[in-house]
mmCIF file of C-alpha atoms in Angstrom:
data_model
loop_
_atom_site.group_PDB
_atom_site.id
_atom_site.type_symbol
_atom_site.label_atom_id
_atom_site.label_comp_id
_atom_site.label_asym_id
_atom_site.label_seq_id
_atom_site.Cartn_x
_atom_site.Cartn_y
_atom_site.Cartn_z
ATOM 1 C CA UNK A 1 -48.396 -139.708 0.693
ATOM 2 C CA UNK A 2 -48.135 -143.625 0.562
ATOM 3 C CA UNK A 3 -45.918 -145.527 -1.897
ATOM 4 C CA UNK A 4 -47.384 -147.758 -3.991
ATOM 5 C CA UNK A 5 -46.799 -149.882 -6.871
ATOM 6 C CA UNK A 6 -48.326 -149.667 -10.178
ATOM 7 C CA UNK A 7 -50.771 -152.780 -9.243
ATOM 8 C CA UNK A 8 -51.441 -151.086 -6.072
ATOM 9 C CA UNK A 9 -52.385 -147.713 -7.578
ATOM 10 C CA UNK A 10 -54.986 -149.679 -10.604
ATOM 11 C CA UNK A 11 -56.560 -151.348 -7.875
ATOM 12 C CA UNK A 12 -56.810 -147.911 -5.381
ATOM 13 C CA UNK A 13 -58.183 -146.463 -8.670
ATOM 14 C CA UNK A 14 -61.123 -149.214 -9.380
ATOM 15 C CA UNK A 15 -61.475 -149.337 -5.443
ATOM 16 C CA UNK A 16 -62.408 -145.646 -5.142
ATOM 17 C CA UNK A 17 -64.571 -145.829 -8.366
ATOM 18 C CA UNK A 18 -66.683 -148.547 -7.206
ATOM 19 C CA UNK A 19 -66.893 -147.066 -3.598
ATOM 20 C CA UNK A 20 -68.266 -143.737 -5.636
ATOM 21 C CA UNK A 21 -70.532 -145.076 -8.422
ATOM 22 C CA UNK A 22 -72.965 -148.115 -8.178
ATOM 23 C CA UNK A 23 -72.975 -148.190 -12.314
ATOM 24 C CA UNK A 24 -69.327 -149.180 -12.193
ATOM 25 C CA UNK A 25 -68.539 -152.894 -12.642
ATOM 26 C CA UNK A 26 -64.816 -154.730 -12.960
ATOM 27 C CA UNK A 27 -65.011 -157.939 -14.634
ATOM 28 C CA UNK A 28 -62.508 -160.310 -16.769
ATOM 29 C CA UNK A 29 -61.204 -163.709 -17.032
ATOM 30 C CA UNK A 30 -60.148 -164.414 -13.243
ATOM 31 C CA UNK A 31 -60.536 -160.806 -12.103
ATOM 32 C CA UNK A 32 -62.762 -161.548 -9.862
ATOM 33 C CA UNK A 33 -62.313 -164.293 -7.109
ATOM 34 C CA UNK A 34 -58.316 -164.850 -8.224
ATOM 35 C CA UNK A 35 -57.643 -161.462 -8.382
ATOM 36 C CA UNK A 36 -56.595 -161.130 -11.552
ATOM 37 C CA UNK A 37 -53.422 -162.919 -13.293
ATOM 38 C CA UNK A 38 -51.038 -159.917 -11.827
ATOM 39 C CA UNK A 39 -53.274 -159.531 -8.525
ATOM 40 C CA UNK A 40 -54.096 -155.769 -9.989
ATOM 41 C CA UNK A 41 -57.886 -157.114 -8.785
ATOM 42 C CA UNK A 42 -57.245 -158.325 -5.762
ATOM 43 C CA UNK A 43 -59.833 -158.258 -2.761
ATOM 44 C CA UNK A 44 -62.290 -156.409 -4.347
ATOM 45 C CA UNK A 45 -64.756 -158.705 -5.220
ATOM 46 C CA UNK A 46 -64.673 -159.714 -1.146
ATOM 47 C CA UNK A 47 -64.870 -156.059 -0.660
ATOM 48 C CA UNK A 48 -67.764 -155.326 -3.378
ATOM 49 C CA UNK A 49 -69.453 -158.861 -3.983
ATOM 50 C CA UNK A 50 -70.009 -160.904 -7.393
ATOM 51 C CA UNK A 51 -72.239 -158.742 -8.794
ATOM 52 C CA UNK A 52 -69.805 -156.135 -8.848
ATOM 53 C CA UNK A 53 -66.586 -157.727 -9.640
ATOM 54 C CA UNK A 54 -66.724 -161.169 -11.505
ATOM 55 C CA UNK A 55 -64.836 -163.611 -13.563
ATOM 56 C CA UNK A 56 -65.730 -163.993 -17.044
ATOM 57 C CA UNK A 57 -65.205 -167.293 -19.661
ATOM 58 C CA UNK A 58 -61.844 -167.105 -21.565
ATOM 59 C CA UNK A 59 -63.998 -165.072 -24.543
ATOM 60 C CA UNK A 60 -62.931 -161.666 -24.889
ATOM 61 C CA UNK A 61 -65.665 -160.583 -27.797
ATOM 62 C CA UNK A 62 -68.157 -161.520 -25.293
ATOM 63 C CA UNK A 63 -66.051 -159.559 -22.223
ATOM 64 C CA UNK A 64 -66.296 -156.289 -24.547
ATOM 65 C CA UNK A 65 -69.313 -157.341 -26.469
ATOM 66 C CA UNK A 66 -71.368 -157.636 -22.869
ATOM 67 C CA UNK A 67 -69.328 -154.519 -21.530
ATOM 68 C CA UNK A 68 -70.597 -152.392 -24.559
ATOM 69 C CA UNK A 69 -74.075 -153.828 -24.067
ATOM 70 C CA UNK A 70 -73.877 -152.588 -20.509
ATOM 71 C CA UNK A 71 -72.388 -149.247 -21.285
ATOM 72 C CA UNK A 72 -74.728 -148.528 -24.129
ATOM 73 C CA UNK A 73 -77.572 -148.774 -20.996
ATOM 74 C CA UNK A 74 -76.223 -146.446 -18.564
ATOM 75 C CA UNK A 75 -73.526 -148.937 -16.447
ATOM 76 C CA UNK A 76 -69.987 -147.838 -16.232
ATOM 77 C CA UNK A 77 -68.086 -151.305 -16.937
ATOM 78 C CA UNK A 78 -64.166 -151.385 -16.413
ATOM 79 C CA UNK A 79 -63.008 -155.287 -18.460
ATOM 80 C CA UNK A 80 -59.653 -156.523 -18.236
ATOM 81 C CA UNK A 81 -58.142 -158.223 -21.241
ATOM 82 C CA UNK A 82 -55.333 -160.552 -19.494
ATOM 83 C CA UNK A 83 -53.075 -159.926 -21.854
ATOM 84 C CA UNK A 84 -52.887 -157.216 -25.335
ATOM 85 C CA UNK A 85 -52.208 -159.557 -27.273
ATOM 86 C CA UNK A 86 -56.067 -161.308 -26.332
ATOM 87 C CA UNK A 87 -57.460 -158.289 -27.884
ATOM 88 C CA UNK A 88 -57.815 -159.214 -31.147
ATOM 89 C CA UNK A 89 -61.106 -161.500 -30.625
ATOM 90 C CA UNK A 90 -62.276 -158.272 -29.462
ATOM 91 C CA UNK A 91 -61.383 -155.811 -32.137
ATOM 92 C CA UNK A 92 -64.521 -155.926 -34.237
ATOM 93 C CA UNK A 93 -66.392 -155.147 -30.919
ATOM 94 C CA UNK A 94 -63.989 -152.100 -30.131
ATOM 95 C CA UNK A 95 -63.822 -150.760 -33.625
ATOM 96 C CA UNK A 96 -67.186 -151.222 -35.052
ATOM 97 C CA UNK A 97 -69.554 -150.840 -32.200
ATOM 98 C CA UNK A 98 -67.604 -149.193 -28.967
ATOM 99 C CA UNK A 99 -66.102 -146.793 -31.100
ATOM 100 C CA UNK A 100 -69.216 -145.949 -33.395
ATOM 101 C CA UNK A 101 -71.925 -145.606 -30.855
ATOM 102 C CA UNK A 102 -72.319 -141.943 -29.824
ATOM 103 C CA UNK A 103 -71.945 -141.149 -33.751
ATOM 104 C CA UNK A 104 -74.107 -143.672 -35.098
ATOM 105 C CA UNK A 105 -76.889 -142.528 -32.309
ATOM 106 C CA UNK A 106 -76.577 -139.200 -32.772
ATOM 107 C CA UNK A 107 -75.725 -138.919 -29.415
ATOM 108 C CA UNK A 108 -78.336 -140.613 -28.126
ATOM 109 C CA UNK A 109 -76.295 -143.450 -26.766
ATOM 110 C CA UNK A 110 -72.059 -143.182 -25.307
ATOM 111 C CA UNK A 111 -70.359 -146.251 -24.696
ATOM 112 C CA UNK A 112 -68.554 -145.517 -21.087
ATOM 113 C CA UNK A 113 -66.541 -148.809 -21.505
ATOM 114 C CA UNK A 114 -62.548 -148.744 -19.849
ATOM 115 C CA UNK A 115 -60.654 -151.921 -21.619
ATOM 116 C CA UNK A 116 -57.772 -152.443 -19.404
ATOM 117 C CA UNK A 117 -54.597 -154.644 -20.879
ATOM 118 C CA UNK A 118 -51.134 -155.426 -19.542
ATOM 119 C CA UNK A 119 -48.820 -154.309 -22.445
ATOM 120 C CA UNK A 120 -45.531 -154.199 -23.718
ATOM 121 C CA UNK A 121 -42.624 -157.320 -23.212
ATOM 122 C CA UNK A 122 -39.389 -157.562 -20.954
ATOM 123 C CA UNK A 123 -41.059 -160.246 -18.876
ATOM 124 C CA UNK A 124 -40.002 -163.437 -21.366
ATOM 125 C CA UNK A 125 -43.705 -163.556 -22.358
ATOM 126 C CA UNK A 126 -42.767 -164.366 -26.126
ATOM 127 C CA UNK A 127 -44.275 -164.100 -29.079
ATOM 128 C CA UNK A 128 -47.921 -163.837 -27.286
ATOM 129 C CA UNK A 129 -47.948 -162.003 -24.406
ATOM 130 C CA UNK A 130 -45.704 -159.541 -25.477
ATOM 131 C CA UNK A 131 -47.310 -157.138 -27.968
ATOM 132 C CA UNK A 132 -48.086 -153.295 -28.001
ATOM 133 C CA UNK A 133 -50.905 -153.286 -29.910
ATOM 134 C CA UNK A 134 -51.716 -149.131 -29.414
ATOM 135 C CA UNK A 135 -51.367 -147.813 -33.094
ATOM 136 C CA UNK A 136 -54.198 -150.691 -33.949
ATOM 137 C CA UNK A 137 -56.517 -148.366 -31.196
ATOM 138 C CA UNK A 138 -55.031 -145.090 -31.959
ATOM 139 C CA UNK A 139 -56.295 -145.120 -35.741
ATOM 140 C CA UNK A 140 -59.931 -145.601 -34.749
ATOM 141 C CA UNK A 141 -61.974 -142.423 -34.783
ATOM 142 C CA UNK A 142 -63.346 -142.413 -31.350
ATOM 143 C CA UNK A 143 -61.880 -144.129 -29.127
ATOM 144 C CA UNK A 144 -59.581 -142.612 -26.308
ATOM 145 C CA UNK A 145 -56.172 -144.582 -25.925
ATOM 146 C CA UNK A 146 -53.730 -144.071 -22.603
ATOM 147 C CA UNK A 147 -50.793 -145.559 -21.267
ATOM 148 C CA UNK A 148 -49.208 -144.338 -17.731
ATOM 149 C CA UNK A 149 -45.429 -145.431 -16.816
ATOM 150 C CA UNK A 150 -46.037 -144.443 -12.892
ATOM 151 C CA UNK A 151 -48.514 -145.490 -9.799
ATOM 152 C CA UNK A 152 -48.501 -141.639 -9.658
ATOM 153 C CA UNK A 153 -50.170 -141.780 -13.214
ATOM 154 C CA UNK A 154 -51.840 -145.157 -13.454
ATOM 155 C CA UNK A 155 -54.598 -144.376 -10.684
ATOM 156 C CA UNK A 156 -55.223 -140.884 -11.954
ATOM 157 C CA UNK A 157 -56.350 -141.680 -15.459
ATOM 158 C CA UNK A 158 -57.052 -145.264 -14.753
ATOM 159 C CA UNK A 159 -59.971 -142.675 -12.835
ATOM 160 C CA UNK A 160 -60.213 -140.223 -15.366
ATOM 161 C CA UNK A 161 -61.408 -143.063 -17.759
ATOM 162 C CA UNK A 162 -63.457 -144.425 -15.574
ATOM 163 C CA UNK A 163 -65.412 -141.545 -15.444
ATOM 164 C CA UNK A 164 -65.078 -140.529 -18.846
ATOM 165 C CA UNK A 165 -68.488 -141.011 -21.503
ATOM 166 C CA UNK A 166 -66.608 -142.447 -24.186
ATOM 167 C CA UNK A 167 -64.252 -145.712 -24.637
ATOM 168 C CA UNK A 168 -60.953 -145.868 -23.381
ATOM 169 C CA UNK A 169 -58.148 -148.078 -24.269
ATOM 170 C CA UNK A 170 -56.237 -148.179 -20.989
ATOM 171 C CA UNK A 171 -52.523 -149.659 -21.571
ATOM 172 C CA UNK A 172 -50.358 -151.252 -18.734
ATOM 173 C CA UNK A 173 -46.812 -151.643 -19.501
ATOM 174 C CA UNK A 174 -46.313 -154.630 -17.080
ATOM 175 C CA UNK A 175 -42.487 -154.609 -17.453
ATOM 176 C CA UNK A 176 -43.386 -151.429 -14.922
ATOM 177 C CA UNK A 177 -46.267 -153.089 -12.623
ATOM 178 C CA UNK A 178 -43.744 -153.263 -9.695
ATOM 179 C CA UNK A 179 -40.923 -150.794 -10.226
ATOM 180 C CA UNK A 180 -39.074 -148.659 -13.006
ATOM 181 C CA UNK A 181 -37.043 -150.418 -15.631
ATOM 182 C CA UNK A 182 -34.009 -148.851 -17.123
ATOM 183 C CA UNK A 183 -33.235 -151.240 -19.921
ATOM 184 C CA UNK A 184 -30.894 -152.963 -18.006
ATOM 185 C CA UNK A 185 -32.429 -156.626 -17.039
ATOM 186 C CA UNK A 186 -29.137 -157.976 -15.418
ATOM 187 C CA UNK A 187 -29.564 -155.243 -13.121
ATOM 188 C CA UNK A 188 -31.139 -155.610 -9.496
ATOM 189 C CA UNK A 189 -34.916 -154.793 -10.054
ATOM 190 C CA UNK A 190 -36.295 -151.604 -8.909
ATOM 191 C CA UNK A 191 -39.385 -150.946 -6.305
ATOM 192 C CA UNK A 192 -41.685 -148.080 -6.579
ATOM 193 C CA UNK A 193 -41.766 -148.826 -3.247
ATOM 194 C CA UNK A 194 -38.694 -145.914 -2.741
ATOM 195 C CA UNK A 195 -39.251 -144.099 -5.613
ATOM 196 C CA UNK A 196 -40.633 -140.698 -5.883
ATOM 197 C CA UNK A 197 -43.000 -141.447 -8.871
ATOM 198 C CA UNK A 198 -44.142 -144.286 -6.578
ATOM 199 C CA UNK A 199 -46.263 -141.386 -4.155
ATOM 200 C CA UNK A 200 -49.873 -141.985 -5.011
ATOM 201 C CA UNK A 201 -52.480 -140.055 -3.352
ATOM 202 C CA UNK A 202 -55.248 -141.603 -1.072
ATOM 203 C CA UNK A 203 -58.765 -141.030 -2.195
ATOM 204 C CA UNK A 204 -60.219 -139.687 -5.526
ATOM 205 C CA UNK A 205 -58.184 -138.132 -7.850
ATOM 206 C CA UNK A 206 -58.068 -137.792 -12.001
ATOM 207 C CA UNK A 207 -55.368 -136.758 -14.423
ATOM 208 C CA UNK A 208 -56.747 -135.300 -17.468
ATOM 209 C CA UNK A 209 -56.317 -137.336 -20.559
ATOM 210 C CA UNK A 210 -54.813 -136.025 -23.056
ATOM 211 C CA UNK A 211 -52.508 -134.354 -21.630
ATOM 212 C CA UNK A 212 -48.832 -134.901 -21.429
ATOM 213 C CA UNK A 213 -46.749 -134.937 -18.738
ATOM 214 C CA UNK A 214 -42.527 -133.633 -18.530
ATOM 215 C CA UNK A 215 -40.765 -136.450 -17.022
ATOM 216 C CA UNK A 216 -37.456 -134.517 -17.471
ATOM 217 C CA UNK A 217 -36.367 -130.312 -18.447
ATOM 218 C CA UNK A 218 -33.683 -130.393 -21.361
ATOM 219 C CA UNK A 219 -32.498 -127.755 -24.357
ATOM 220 C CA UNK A 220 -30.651 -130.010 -26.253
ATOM 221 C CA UNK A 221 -33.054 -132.334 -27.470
ATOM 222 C CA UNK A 222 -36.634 -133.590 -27.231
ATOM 223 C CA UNK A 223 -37.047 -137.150 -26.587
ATOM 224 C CA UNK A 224 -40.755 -138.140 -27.228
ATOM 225 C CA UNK A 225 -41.541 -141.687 -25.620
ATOM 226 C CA UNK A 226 -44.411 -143.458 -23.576
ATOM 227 C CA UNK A 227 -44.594 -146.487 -21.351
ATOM 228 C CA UNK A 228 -41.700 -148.474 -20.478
ATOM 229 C CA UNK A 229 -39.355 -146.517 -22.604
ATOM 230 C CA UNK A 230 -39.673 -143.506 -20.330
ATOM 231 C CA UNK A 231 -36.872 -144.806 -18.452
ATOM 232 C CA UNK A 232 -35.199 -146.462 -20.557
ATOM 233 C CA UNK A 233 -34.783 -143.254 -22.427
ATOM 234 C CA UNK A 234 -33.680 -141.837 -18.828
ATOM 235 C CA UNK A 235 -30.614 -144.220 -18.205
ATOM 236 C CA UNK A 236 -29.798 -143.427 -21.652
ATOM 237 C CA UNK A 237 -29.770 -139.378 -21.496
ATOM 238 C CA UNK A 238 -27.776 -140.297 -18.282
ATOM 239 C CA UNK A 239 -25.387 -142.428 -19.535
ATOM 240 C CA UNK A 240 -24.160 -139.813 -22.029
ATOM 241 C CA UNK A 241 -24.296 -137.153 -19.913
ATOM 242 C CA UNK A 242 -27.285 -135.109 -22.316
ATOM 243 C CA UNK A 243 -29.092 -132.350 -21.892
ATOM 244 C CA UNK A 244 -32.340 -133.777 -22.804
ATOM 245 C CA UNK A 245 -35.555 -133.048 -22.729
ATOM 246 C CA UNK A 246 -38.009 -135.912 -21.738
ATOM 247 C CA UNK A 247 -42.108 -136.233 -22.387
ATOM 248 C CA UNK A 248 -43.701 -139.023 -21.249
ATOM 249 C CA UNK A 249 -46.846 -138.648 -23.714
ATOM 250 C CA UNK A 250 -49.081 -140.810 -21.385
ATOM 251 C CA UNK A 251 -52.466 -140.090 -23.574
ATOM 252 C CA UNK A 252 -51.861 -141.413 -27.011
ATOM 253 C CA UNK A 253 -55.170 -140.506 -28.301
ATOM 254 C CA UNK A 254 -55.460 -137.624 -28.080
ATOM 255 C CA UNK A 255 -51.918 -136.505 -28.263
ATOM 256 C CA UNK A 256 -51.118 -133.599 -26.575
ATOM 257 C CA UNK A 257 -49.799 -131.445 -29.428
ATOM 258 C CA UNK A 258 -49.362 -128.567 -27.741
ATOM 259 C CA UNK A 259 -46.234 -129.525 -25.062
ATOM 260 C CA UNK A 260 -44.868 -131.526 -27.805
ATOM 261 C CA UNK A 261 -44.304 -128.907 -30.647
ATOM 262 C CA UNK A 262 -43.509 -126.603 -27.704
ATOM 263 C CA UNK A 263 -40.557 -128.543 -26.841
ATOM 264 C CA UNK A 264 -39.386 -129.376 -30.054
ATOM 265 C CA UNK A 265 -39.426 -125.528 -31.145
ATOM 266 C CA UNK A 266 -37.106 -125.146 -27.649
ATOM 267 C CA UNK A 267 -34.826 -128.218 -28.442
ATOM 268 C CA UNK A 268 -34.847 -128.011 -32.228
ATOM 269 C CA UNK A 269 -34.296 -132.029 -32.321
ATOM 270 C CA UNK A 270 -36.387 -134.899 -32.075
ATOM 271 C CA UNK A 271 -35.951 -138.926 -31.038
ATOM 272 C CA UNK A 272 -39.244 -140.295 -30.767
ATOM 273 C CA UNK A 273 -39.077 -143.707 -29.116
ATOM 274 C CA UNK A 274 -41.487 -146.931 -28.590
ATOM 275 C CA UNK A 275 -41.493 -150.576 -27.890
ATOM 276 C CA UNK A 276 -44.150 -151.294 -30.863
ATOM 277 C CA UNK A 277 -43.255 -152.408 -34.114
ATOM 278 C CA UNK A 278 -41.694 -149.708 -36.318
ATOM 279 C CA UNK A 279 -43.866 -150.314 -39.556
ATOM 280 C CA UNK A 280 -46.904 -147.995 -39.033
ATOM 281 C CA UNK A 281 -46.342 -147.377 -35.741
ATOM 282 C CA UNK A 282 -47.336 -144.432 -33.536
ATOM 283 C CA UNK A 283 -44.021 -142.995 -33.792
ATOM 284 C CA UNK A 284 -44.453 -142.419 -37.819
ATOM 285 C CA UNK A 285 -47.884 -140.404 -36.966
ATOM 286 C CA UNK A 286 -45.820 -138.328 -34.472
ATOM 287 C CA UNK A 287 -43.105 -137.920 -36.517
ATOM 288 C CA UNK A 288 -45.988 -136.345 -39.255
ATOM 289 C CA UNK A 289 -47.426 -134.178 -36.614
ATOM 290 C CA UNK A 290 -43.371 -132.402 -35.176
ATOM 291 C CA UNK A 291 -42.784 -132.010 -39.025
ATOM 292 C CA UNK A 292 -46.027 -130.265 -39.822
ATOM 293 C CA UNK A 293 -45.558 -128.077 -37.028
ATOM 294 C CA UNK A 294 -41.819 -127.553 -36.459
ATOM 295 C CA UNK A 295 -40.520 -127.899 -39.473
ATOM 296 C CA UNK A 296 -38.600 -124.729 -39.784
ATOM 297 C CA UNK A 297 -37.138 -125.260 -35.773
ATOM 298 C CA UNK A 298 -35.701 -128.353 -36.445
ATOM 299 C CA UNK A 299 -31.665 -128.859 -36.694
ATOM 300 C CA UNK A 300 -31.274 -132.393 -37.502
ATOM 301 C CA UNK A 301 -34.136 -135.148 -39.152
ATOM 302 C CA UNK A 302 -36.193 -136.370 -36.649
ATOM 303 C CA UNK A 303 -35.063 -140.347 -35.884
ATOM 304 C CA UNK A 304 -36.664 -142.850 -34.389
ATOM 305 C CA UNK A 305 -36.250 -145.926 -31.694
ATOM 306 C CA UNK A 306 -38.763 -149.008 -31.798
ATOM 307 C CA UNK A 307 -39.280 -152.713 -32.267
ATOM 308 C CA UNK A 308 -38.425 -154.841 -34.749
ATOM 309 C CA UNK A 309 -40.883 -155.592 -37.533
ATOM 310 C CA UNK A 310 -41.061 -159.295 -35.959
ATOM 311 C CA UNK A 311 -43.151 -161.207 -33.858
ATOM 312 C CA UNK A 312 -41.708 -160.558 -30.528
ATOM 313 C CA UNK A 313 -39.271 -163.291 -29.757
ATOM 314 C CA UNK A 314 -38.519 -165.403 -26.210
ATOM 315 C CA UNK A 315 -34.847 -166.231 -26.943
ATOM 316 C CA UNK A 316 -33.557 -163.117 -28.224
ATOM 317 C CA UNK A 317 -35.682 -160.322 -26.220
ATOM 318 C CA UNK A 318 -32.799 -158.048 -25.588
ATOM 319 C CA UNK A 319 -32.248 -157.950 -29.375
ATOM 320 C CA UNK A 320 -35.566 -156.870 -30.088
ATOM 321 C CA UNK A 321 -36.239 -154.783 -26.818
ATOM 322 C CA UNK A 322 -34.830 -150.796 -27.458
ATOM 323 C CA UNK A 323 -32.747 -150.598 -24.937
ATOM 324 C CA UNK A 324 -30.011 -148.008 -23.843
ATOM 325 C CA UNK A 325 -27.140 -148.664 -26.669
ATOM 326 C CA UNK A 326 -29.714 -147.988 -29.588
ATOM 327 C CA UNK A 327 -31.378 -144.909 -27.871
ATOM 328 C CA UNK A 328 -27.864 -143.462 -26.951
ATOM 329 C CA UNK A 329 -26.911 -144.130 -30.934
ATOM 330 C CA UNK A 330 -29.955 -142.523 -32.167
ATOM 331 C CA UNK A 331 -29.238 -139.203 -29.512
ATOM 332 C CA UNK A 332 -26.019 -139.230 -30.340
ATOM 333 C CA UNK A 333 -26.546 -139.442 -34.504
ATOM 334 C CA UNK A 334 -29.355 -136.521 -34.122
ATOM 335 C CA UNK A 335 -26.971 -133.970 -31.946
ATOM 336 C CA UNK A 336 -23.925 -134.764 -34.462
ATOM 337 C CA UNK A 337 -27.026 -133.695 -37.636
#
């Protein structure tokens, strides 16, 4: 099986789509003849032609707003948003028509729309470019929302969504694009290129969303994270030697209930972890859900590890990122509860 990296395995994924299925279109501000702004694009609109994959104007209401339109009449579009934090021009579009379609018809009309976005900061982006916007998708009756943290995962639901009736919000941590991140950014980068989450395999493929996936077999505790923070959590469980138990949610709407209160019952504890704002973030909603259903297996008080409630800042992103020293408090307050 070939390694790739995260961009690789998007681009294999859109690649094989638009090889299978004439209804499926990429377009996007400079998807098409630039490749996109972090190349996840690249060749195919030599490969597949303008009418296939094209560049957009900077006007992301009218990037969903045409992409629902198409949808709506039987094409399969796949947009990119540059960056989350563009999204909001788009949100009435998402929430109000993408999202309401197949109810509001009765069925008689899905919207088949994939809204791709690079997420999530430890790239110096700032303020702007920076953002995980996810609990702003994941509280919209229906919509599907997914974010992958390997090339392994990326092209198999990046697929799945593809060929999935209903809108997806498809989330690319772009700290990850090009290899694992521990936490650590003085440290040498990583490839994927050597890694064994970096094996993609050639051809079709499709990872079921909503499904979870166990990124690492522990008793002690259940660490319940997505994204980025998968291996940040990781270096963390390593670095104090824990016998953890890792799940790497991947599809955030819907959540996959089932291995999570199964591991939580097993573990009895519970560090729920993401880069997002803590304020009514996703972690609060899981939080809700392991309490509901585990309430009389759990040991200690479930704790969390997120953001700051801040606009994400260029100067002091190691302050706000969650890195290693406040997961390994958190772990290490919940297994002395």
């Amino acid at each position: 099986m070939p390694h790739m990296t995260m961009i690789e395995a998007l681009r294999d994924a859109m690649d094989v789509m638009l090889e299978r299925d004439d209804k499926v279109v990429i377009f996007g501000e400079d998807v098409g003849y630039f490749g996109g702004v972090f190349r996840c694009t690249a060749g195919l609109q030599k490969k597949f032609g303008e009418e296939r994959v094209f560049d957009t104007p900077i006007n992301e209401s009218a990037i969903v707003g045409l992409g629902i339109g198409m949808a709506a009449q039987g094409m399969k579009p796949c947009v990119e948003i540059q960056f989350a934090d563009y999204v909001y021009p788009a949100y009435d579009q998402i929430t109000q028509e993408a999202a309401r379609i197949r109810h509001r018809s009765n069925e008689q009309f899905s919207c088949p729309i994939v809204i791709r976005m690079p997420t999530g900061g430890g790239i110096y982006g700032g303020q702007t470019h920076s953002q995980s916007p996810e609990a702003l998708f994941t509280h919209v009756a229906g919509l599907k929302v997914v974010e992958p943290c390997t090339p392994h995962d990326a092209k198999g639901l990046l697929i799945a969504a593809m060929q999935d009736p209903d809108p997806v919000i498809f989330l690319e941590p772009k700290r990850l694009y090009n290899g694992p991140f521990n936490g650590d950014h003085a440290a040498p980068a990583q490839s994927w290129k050597a890694h064994p989450l970096g094996e993609v395999p050639e051809g079709h493929y499709a990872i079921p969303l909503g499904k979870a996936r166990l990124h690492r077999e522990g008793d002690a505790v259940t660490i319940l994270t997505y994204g980025t923070m998968v291996f940040v959590a990781e270096a963390a469980v390593d670095r104090l030697g824990l016998d953890a138990e890792i799940i790497d949610l991947r599809s955030l709407l819907p959540l996959d209930l089932e291995t999570i209160e199964a591991s939580v019952r097993k573990t009895g504890r519970c560090v729920v972890i993401h880069e997002a704002t803590r304020t009514s973030g996703l972690a609060g909603e899981i939080i809700a859900c392991v309490q509901e259903a585990c309430f009389y297996h759990l040991e200690a008080p479930i704790i969390r590890v997120t953001g700051w409630d801040a606009p994400y800042p260029h100067a002091q992103e190691w302050d706000y990122f969650p890195g290693q020293e406040r997961i390994c408090r958190a772990l290490t307050s919940v297994m002395e509860s």
